[in-house]
Short mmCIF file of N, CA, C and O in Angstrom, two decimals:
data_model
loop_
_atom_site.label_atom_id
_atom_site.label_comp_id
_atom_site.label_asym_id
_atom_site.label_seq_id
_atom_site.Cartn_x
_atom_site.Cartn_y
_atom_site.Cartn_z
N MET A 1 27.19 44.17 -1.15
CA MET A 1 25.92 43.52 -0.36
C MET A 1 26.33 41.97 -0.62
O MET A 1 26.38 41.19 0.04
N LYS A 2 26.84 42.03 -2.26
CA LYS A 2 27.16 40.71 -3.00
C LYS A 2 27.78 39.64 -2.10
O LYS A 2 27.71 38.60 -1.96
N GLU A 3 28.93 40.18 -1.88
CA GLU A 3 30.46 39.47 -1.35
C GLU A 3 29.96 39.20 -0.06
O GLU A 3 29.95 38.08 0.68
N LYS A 4 29.18 40.03 1.04
CA LYS A 4 28.79 39.70 2.39
C LYS A 4 27.96 38.48 2.49
O LYS A 4 28.13 37.06 2.91
N ARG A 5 26.57 38.40 1.96
CA ARG A 5 26.06 37.48 0.91
C ARG A 5 26.53 35.83 1.18
O ARG A 5 26.31 35.20 1.25
N LYS A 6 27.26 36.40 -0.27
CA LYS A 6 27.95 34.79 -0.87
C LYS A 6 29.03 34.61 0.33
O LYS A 6 29.14 33.19 0.67
N ALA A 7 29.66 35.37 0.99
CA ALA A 7 30.79 34.72 2.20
C ALA A 7 29.69 34.11 3.34
O ALA A 7 30.26 33.07 3.93
N TYR A 8 28.82 34.73 3.25
CA TYR A 8 27.67 34.24 4.37
C TYR A 8 27.33 32.69 3.97
O TYR A 8 26.87 31.91 4.55
N GLU A 9 26.56 32.65 2.99
CA GLU A 9 26.27 31.77 2.01
C GLU A 9 27.43 30.20 2.69
O GLU A 9 27.16 29.09 2.81
N GLU A 10 28.46 30.56 1.88
CA GLU A 10 29.53 29.72 2.15
C GLU A 10 29.76 29.00 3.02
O GLU A 10 30.28 27.79 3.21
N LYS A 11 29.37 30.47 4.49
CA LYS A 11 29.84 29.71 5.46
C LYS A 11 29.02 28.77 6.25
O LYS A 11 28.98 27.45 6.29
N LEU A 12 27.46 28.49 5.87
CA LEU A 12 26.58 28.12 6.21
C LEU A 12 26.58 27.06 5.04
O LEU A 12 26.67 25.50 5.96
N ASP A 13 27.40 26.73 4.04
CA ASP A 13 27.68 25.38 3.56
C ASP A 13 28.19 24.86 4.00
O ASP A 13 28.17 23.01 4.35
N ALA A 14 29.66 25.04 4.62
CA ALA A 14 30.66 24.39 5.05
C ALA A 14 30.00 24.06 6.82
O ALA A 14 30.42 22.82 7.14
N LYS A 15 28.64 24.74 7.38
CA LYS A 15 28.67 24.34 8.48
C LYS A 15 27.57 23.41 8.06
O LYS A 15 27.95 22.68 9.25
N LEU A 16 26.87 22.91 6.82
CA LEU A 16 26.26 22.11 6.96
C LEU A 16 27.06 21.32 6.65
O LEU A 16 27.10 19.46 7.15
N LYS A 17 27.81 21.02 5.76
CA LYS A 17 28.85 19.61 6.07
C LYS A 17 29.61 19.00 6.95
O LYS A 17 30.12 18.11 7.20
N GLU A 18 30.29 20.08 7.82
CA GLU A 18 30.65 19.41 9.40
C GLU A 18 29.47 18.95 10.33
O GLU A 18 29.92 18.10 10.90
N TRP A 19 28.42 19.91 10.30
CA TRP A 19 27.28 18.59 10.99
C TRP A 19 27.12 17.29 10.30
O TRP A 19 26.68 16.76 11.14
N LYS A 20 27.43 17.32 9.03
CA LYS A 20 26.69 15.92 8.35
C LYS A 20 28.16 15.17 8.96
O LYS A 20 27.69 13.79 9.32
N ALA A 21 29.19 15.88 9.07
CA ALA A 21 30.49 14.85 9.38
C ALA A 21 29.92 14.21 11.07
O ALA A 21 30.62 13.25 11.66
N LYS A 22 29.68 15.58 11.91
CA LYS A 22 29.49 14.93 13.17
C LYS A 22 28.53 14.14 13.48
O LYS A 22 28.25 13.14 14.23
N VAL A 23 27.54 14.13 12.21
CA VAL A 23 26.59 13.11 12.83
C VAL A 23 26.40 11.64 12.07
O VAL A 23 26.80 10.61 12.68
N ALA A 24 27.92 11.84 10.92
CA ALA A 24 28.33 10.29 11.00
C ALA A 24 29.29 9.65 12.00
O ALA A 24 28.81 8.44 11.77
N LEU A 25 29.48 10.80 13.05
CA LEU A 25 30.62 10.05 13.85
C LEU A 25 29.67 9.58 15.01
O LEU A 25 29.74 8.69 15.58
N LEU A 26 28.58 9.92 15.30
CA LEU A 26 27.18 9.97 16.09
C LEU A 26 26.93 8.42 16.26
O LEU A 26 26.33 7.87 16.59
N LYS A 27 26.40 8.04 14.57
CA LYS A 27 26.20 6.82 13.97
C LYS A 27 26.85 5.98 13.95
O LYS A 27 26.81 4.65 14.82
N ALA A 28 28.12 6.39 14.21
CA ALA A 28 29.39 5.21 14.18
C ALA A 28 29.66 4.69 15.62
O ALA A 28 29.55 3.73 16.20
N LYS A 29 29.00 5.92 16.72
CA LYS A 29 29.23 5.18 17.87
C LYS A 29 27.91 4.56 18.18
O LYS A 29 27.96 3.98 19.43
N ALA A 30 26.65 4.98 17.82
CA ALA A 30 25.59 4.05 17.79
C ALA A 30 26.13 3.02 17.67
O ALA A 30 25.16 2.18 18.28
N GLU A 31 25.96 2.73 16.97
CA GLU A 31 26.64 1.22 16.41
C GLU A 31 27.15 0.16 17.08
O GLU A 31 26.84 -0.69 17.43
N ASN A 32 28.14 0.98 17.95
CA ASN A 32 29.01 0.31 18.72
C ASN A 32 27.88 0.37 20.20
O ASN A 32 28.93 -0.31 21.57
N ALA A 33 27.08 0.70 20.32
CA ALA A 33 25.84 0.35 21.60
C ALA A 33 25.31 -0.47 21.72
O ALA A 33 25.57 -1.54 20.87
N LYS A 34 25.00 -0.90 23.35
CA LYS A 34 24.19 -1.97 23.09
C LYS A 34 23.11 -1.70 22.57
O LYS A 34 22.40 -0.51 22.52
N ALA A 35 22.07 -2.75 22.82
CA ALA A 35 20.65 -2.52 22.09
C ALA A 35 20.18 -1.91 22.44
O ALA A 35 18.99 -0.73 21.34
N ASP A 36 19.51 -1.96 23.48
CA ASP A 36 18.37 -0.69 23.98
C ASP A 36 19.17 0.63 23.96
O ASP A 36 18.28 1.50 23.46
N ALA A 37 20.28 1.33 24.05
CA ALA A 37 20.88 2.55 23.88
C ALA A 37 20.71 2.49 22.92
O ALA A 37 20.75 4.15 22.36
N LYS A 38 21.09 2.02 21.49
CA LYS A 38 21.24 1.95 20.59
C LYS A 38 19.92 2.74 19.53
O LYS A 38 19.34 3.90 19.11
N ILE A 39 18.39 2.29 20.25
CA ILE A 39 17.58 3.01 19.94
C ILE A 39 17.46 4.20 20.06
O ILE A 39 17.06 5.07 19.80
N ASP A 40 17.61 4.66 21.50
CA ASP A 40 17.77 5.69 21.89
C ASP A 40 18.82 6.49 20.78
O ASP A 40 18.42 7.75 20.94
N TYR A 41 19.83 6.45 20.97
CA TYR A 41 20.59 7.18 20.24
C TYR A 41 20.47 7.64 18.72
O TYR A 41 19.79 8.29 18.14
N TYR A 42 19.60 6.34 18.04
CA TYR A 42 19.27 6.60 17.02
C TYR A 42 18.03 7.24 16.57
O TYR A 42 17.60 8.41 15.50
N LYS A 43 17.24 7.52 17.91
CA LYS A 43 15.82 8.65 18.02
C LYS A 43 16.39 9.97 18.01
O LYS A 43 16.01 10.94 17.49
N ALA A 44 17.39 10.57 18.46
CA ALA A 44 17.87 11.17 18.96
C ALA A 44 18.93 11.68 17.62
O ALA A 44 18.98 12.60 17.06
N ILE A 45 19.58 10.75 16.52
CA ILE A 45 20.21 11.24 15.73
C ILE A 45 19.45 11.46 14.72
O ILE A 45 19.33 12.43 13.34
N GLU A 46 18.12 10.96 14.54
CA GLU A 46 17.07 11.14 13.57
C GLU A 46 16.56 12.64 13.72
O GLU A 46 16.29 13.46 13.00
N ALA A 47 16.10 12.98 15.23
CA ALA A 47 15.81 14.40 14.76
C ALA A 47 16.68 15.52 14.57
O ALA A 47 16.51 16.48 13.82
N LEU A 48 17.69 14.81 14.99
CA LEU A 48 19.33 16.08 14.81
C LEU A 48 19.08 16.20 12.74
O LEU A 48 19.30 17.64 12.32
N GLU A 49 18.86 14.41 12.52
CA GLU A 49 19.26 14.99 11.17
C GLU A 49 17.89 15.63 10.33
O GLU A 49 18.08 16.21 9.42
N HIS A 50 16.71 15.81 11.06
CA HIS A 50 15.51 16.41 10.54
C HIS A 50 16.00 17.75 10.78
O HIS A 50 15.45 18.70 9.94
N LYS A 51 16.74 18.43 11.64
CA LYS A 51 16.89 19.72 11.87
C LYS A 51 18.08 20.22 10.70
O LYS A 51 17.77 21.15 10.07
N GLN A 52 18.86 18.75 10.35
CA GLN A 52 19.51 19.54 9.45
C GLN A 52 18.90 19.64 8.11
O GLN A 52 19.38 20.04 7.47
N ASP A 53 18.02 19.02 7.89
CA ASP A 53 17.05 18.80 6.46
C ASP A 53 16.38 20.41 6.65
O ASP A 53 16.41 21.00 5.95
N GLU A 54 16.40 20.59 7.62
CA GLU A 54 15.38 21.63 7.64
C GLU A 54 16.47 23.14 7.60
O GLU A 54 15.78 23.88 6.98
N ALA A 55 16.89 22.96 8.08
CA ALA A 55 18.45 23.77 7.85
C ALA A 55 18.78 24.15 6.30
O ALA A 55 19.20 24.94 5.86
N LYS A 56 19.38 22.78 5.93
CA LYS A 56 19.77 22.65 4.26
C LYS A 56 18.25 23.66 3.71
O LYS A 56 18.97 24.24 2.74
N THR A 57 17.45 23.50 3.61
CA THR A 57 15.64 24.22 3.10
C THR A 57 16.01 25.61 3.55
O THR A 57 16.58 26.09 2.62
N LYS A 58 16.52 26.29 4.48
CA LYS A 58 16.71 27.64 5.05
C LYS A 58 18.02 27.87 3.96
O LYS A 58 17.64 28.86 3.42
N LEU A 59 18.79 27.33 3.68
CA LEU A 59 20.11 27.76 2.97
C LEU A 59 19.64 28.54 1.80
O LEU A 59 20.07 28.89 1.30
N GLN A 60 18.94 27.08 1.32
CA GLN A 60 18.25 27.16 -0.26
C GLN A 60 17.61 28.24 -0.03
O GLN A 60 17.47 29.11 -1.17
N GLU A 61 16.88 28.61 0.35
CA GLU A 61 15.85 29.37 0.69
C GLU A 61 16.75 31.20 0.85
O GLU A 61 16.38 32.23 0.06
N LEU A 62 17.77 31.26 1.48
CA LEU A 62 18.53 32.15 1.55
C LEU A 62 19.35 32.19 0.05
O LEU A 62 19.38 33.74 -0.16
N LYS A 63 20.02 31.27 -0.13
CA LYS A 63 20.31 31.55 -1.57
C LYS A 63 19.48 31.81 -2.71
O LYS A 63 20.21 32.36 -3.84
N THR A 64 18.13 31.59 -2.45
CA THR A 64 17.38 32.09 -3.98
C THR A 64 16.59 33.55 -3.41
O THR A 64 16.24 34.27 -4.39
N ALA A 65 16.93 33.81 -2.16
CA ALA A 65 16.08 35.40 -1.76
C ALA A 65 16.57 36.24 -2.69
O ALA A 65 17.38 36.61 -2.76
N SER A 66 15.53 36.98 -2.88
CA SER A 66 16.02 38.21 -3.36
C SER A 66 16.91 39.11 -2.27
O SER A 66 16.83 38.83 -0.99
N ASP A 67 17.57 40.80 -2.58
CA ASP A 67 18.53 41.55 -2.12
C ASP A 67 17.22 41.57 -1.10
O ASP A 67 17.16 41.61 0.19
N GLU A 68 16.02 42.58 -1.13
CA GLU A 68 15.16 42.89 -0.44
C GLU A 68 14.82 41.69 0.86
O GLU A 68 14.23 42.13 1.93
N ALA A 69 14.59 40.40 0.12
CA ALA A 69 14.17 39.78 1.33
C ALA A 69 15.11 39.01 1.91
O ALA A 69 15.16 37.84 2.95
N TRP A 70 16.24 39.28 1.44
CA TRP A 70 17.57 38.20 2.36
C TRP A 70 17.91 38.36 3.88
O TRP A 70 17.90 37.53 4.23
N GLU A 71 17.71 40.02 4.10
CA GLU A 71 18.02 39.47 5.73
C GLU A 71 16.68 39.27 6.29
O GLU A 71 17.28 38.33 7.54
N THR A 72 15.23 38.89 5.81
CA THR A 72 14.81 38.40 6.57
C THR A 72 14.83 36.78 6.55
O THR A 72 14.60 35.82 7.57
N VAL A 73 14.87 36.23 5.69
CA VAL A 73 15.14 34.86 5.15
C VAL A 73 16.72 34.24 6.24
O VAL A 73 16.38 33.32 6.97
N LYS A 74 17.82 35.31 6.38
CA LYS A 74 18.72 35.23 7.03
C LYS A 74 18.26 35.32 8.32
O LYS A 74 19.32 34.02 9.36
N LEU A 75 17.65 35.44 8.99
CA LEU A 75 17.03 35.55 10.16
C LEU A 75 16.37 33.86 10.63
O LEU A 75 16.87 33.07 11.56
N GLY A 76 15.86 33.74 9.99
CA GLY A 76 14.75 32.06 9.38
C GLY A 76 16.20 31.22 9.50
O GLY A 76 16.29 30.17 10.28
N ALA A 77 17.14 31.53 8.85
CA ALA A 77 18.30 30.20 8.48
C ALA A 77 19.03 30.57 9.88
O ALA A 77 19.15 29.38 10.33
N GLU A 78 19.09 31.76 10.69
CA GLU A 78 19.55 31.88 12.15
C GLU A 78 19.40 30.75 12.88
O GLU A 78 20.04 30.13 13.70
N LYS A 79 18.25 31.20 12.82
CA LYS A 79 17.32 30.23 13.58
C LYS A 79 17.22 28.47 13.44
O LYS A 79 17.25 27.93 14.65
N ALA A 80 17.09 27.98 12.09
CA ALA A 80 17.36 27.04 11.69
C ALA A 80 18.73 26.48 12.31
O ALA A 80 18.64 25.18 12.92
N TRP A 81 19.74 27.07 12.49
CA TRP A 81 21.02 26.76 12.77
C TRP A 81 21.12 26.65 14.18
O TRP A 81 22.27 26.02 14.52
N THR A 82 20.75 27.35 14.97
CA THR A 82 20.28 27.43 15.95
C THR A 82 20.09 26.15 16.78
O THR A 82 20.67 25.26 17.78
N GLU A 83 18.95 25.95 16.14
CA GLU A 83 18.01 24.33 16.37
C GLU A 83 18.37 23.38 16.21
O GLU A 83 19.21 22.05 17.36
N VAL A 84 19.65 23.03 15.09
CA VAL A 84 20.44 22.04 14.76
C VAL A 84 21.66 21.94 15.79
O VAL A 84 21.83 21.19 16.24
N LYS A 85 22.35 22.82 16.45
CA LYS A 85 23.05 23.06 16.91
C LYS A 85 22.26 22.73 18.46
O LYS A 85 23.80 21.34 19.02
N THR A 86 21.80 23.08 18.99
CA THR A 86 20.98 22.50 19.71
C THR A 86 20.45 20.93 20.20
O THR A 86 20.96 20.07 21.00
N ALA A 87 19.97 20.50 18.96
CA ALA A 87 19.92 19.30 18.79
C ALA A 87 20.77 18.14 18.59
O ALA A 87 21.03 17.43 19.52
N TYR A 88 22.00 18.52 18.06
CA TYR A 88 23.25 17.40 18.08
C TYR A 88 23.75 17.68 19.68
O TYR A 88 24.14 16.75 19.73
N HIS A 89 23.86 18.79 20.66
CA HIS A 89 24.43 18.90 21.67
C HIS A 89 23.50 17.52 22.59
O HIS A 89 24.28 16.78 22.95
N ASP A 90 22.29 17.58 22.70
CA ASP A 90 21.33 17.28 23.04
C ASP A 90 21.68 15.91 22.32
O ASP A 90 21.94 14.86 23.42
N ALA A 91 21.98 15.01 21.00
CA ALA A 91 22.35 13.68 20.43
C ALA A 91 23.75 13.45 21.46
O ALA A 91 23.88 12.19 22.10
N ALA A 92 24.53 14.43 21.07
CA ALA A 92 25.77 13.54 21.74
C ALA A 92 25.76 13.79 23.00
O ALA A 92 26.40 12.88 23.59
N SER A 93 25.17 14.35 24.01
CA SER A 93 25.05 14.15 25.54
C SER A 93 24.42 13.09 25.73
O SER A 93 25.37 12.14 26.59
N ARG A 94 23.88 12.59 24.73
CA ARG A 94 23.35 10.81 25.58
C ARG A 94 24.77 9.82 24.85
O ARG A 94 24.56 8.54 25.49
N PHE A 95 25.49 10.00 23.98
CA PHE A 95 26.61 9.41 23.69
C PHE A 95 27.72 9.03 24.64
O PHE A 95 29.04 8.48 24.98
N LYS A 96 27.53 10.17 26.52
CA LYS A 96 28.85 10.09 27.08
C LYS A 96 28.72 9.24 28.11
O LYS A 96 27.52 8.90 28.62
#
């Protein structure tokens, strides 16, 4: 169980880093946008960053959860990651 738990937590850590890099790319694209579009882009990026913060909090909860609570906390973390993915796709679709 410990190895599975650690591997899952490491996977989420890596995903968080990946999302941060993707947000940085979106910000770079927003910088090149026209003024009106830039406002919309930054709103989408702000929403995405908020979801990332929530996912990061869930990851911290996951890392500190007892063995008994870990599976329950894992479900919350998975929901948060799904929300990050959705927010990213929403934001990225605005840049097309």
